Amino acid sequence: LNVFIALSEITPDKANLWVAPQSHRLGTQPSKENTTTAKGHREALTEPENALPLPTLYPGDVCIFDRNTLHRSLKNETDTDRYAYAAQYQSDHARQAWNGKLDPTRMRARDLSKMR
């Protein structure tokens, strides 16, 4: 699951979250590495027809969606930064889509107690 929590007011022109409702039902879609607007992320090869930006989010507003939901942030067209907290959660048996293996860098909640 992905969790996106607004920490400041995030208007559609301030790079608000963009989602494609029900796109998670399509499973993992063909994608490529994003080398321009969100380095380190992947982007779908085909933009869904039902894609839309969320309405203005206020501090404390939350959007939770399946990891397979096509999503992104659009460009911030303002001079003001936006602030949000984003977290990702996955089941213990989840595998990487491109190679079918466990992610060796993944931290588990139970591992946090060992960091002392």
Short mmCIF file of C-alpha atoms in Angstrom, two decimals, residues 20-91:
data_model
loop_
_atom_site.label_atom_id
_atom_site.label_comp_id
_atom_site.label_asym_id
_atom_site.label_seq_id
_atom_site.Cartn_x
_atom_site.Cartn_y
_atom_site.Cartn_z
CA ALA A 20 -5.91 6.69 -12.17
CA PRO A 21 -8.90 5.17 -10.35
CA GLN A 22 -9.21 1.38 -10.62
CA SER A 23 -5.91 1.06 -12.52
CA HIS A 24 -4.71 -1.31 -9.77
CA ARG A 25 -7.04 -3.92 -11.26
CA LEU A 26 -4.81 -4.07 -14.34
CA GLY A 27 -1.84 -5.42 -12.35
CA THR A 28 1.73 -4.39 -13.10
CA GLN A 29 1.81 -2.35 -16.29
CA PRO A 30 4.67 -1.96 -18.78
CA SER A 31 6.87 0.90 -17.63
CA LYS A 32 10.20 2.62 -18.09
CA GLU A 33 12.59 4.43 -15.79
CA ASN A 34 11.72 8.10 -15.28
CA THR A 35 14.88 10.10 -15.98
CA THR A 36 13.40 13.61 -15.94
CA THR A 37 10.75 14.53 -13.36
CA ALA A 38 11.05 11.72 -10.78
CA LYS A 39 14.42 10.04 -11.05
CA GLY A 40 14.49 6.64 -9.42
CA HIS A 41 10.80 6.07 -10.12
CA ARG A 42 9.14 4.26 -12.99
CA GLU A 43 6.47 5.62 -15.30
CA ALA A 44 3.81 3.79 -17.28
CA LEU A 45 4.34 3.58 -21.02
CA THR A 46 0.69 4.45 -21.62
CA GLU A 47 -1.18 7.13 -19.67
CA PRO A 48 -4.64 5.94 -18.63
CA GLU A 49 -7.65 7.83 -19.96
CA ASN A 50 -9.23 8.26 -16.51
CA ALA A 51 -6.20 9.92 -14.86
CA LEU A 52 -6.98 12.90 -12.65
CA PRO A 53 -5.33 15.13 -10.04
CA LEU A 54 -6.74 14.96 -6.53
CA PRO A 55 -8.59 18.05 -5.30
CA THR A 56 -6.83 20.39 -2.87
CA LEU A 57 -5.44 18.47 0.08
CA TYR A 58 -5.21 20.12 3.51
CA PRO A 59 -2.80 19.22 6.32
CA GLY A 60 -3.82 15.81 7.64
CA ASP A 61 -5.68 14.73 4.49
CA VAL A 62 -4.67 11.22 3.48
CA CYS A 63 -4.79 9.24 0.25
CA ILE A 64 -4.19 5.47 0.52
CA PHE A 65 -3.94 3.37 -2.60
CA ASP A 66 -2.71 0.04 -3.89
CA ARG A 67 0.87 -0.01 -5.15
CA ASN A 68 -0.38 -0.99 -8.62
CA THR A 69 -2.54 2.15 -8.87
CA LEU A 70 -0.99 4.35 -11.52
CA HIS A 71 0.01 7.57 -9.75
CA ARG A 72 2.44 10.46 -9.91
CA SER A 73 2.89 14.05 -8.87
CA LEU A 74 2.53 16.70 -11.51
CA LYS A 75 4.81 19.74 -11.77
CA ASN A 76 4.62 22.36 -9.03
CA GLU A 77 3.54 25.49 -10.91
CA THR A 78 3.84 27.76 -7.84
CA ASP A 79 6.70 29.41 -5.95
CA THR A 80 5.68 27.61 -2.75
CA ASP A 81 6.98 24.19 -1.71
CA ARG A 82 4.56 21.42 -0.87
CA TYR A 83 5.12 19.11 2.07
CA ALA A 84 3.79 15.59 2.44
CA TYR A 85 4.68 12.31 4.11
CA ALA A 86 4.69 9.26 1.87
CA ALA A 87 5.13 5.68 3.04
CA GLN A 88 4.95 2.33 1.31
CA TYR A 89 3.94 -0.95 2.91
CA GLN A 90 4.15 -4.43 1.44
CA SER A 91 3.45 -7.95 2.60
#
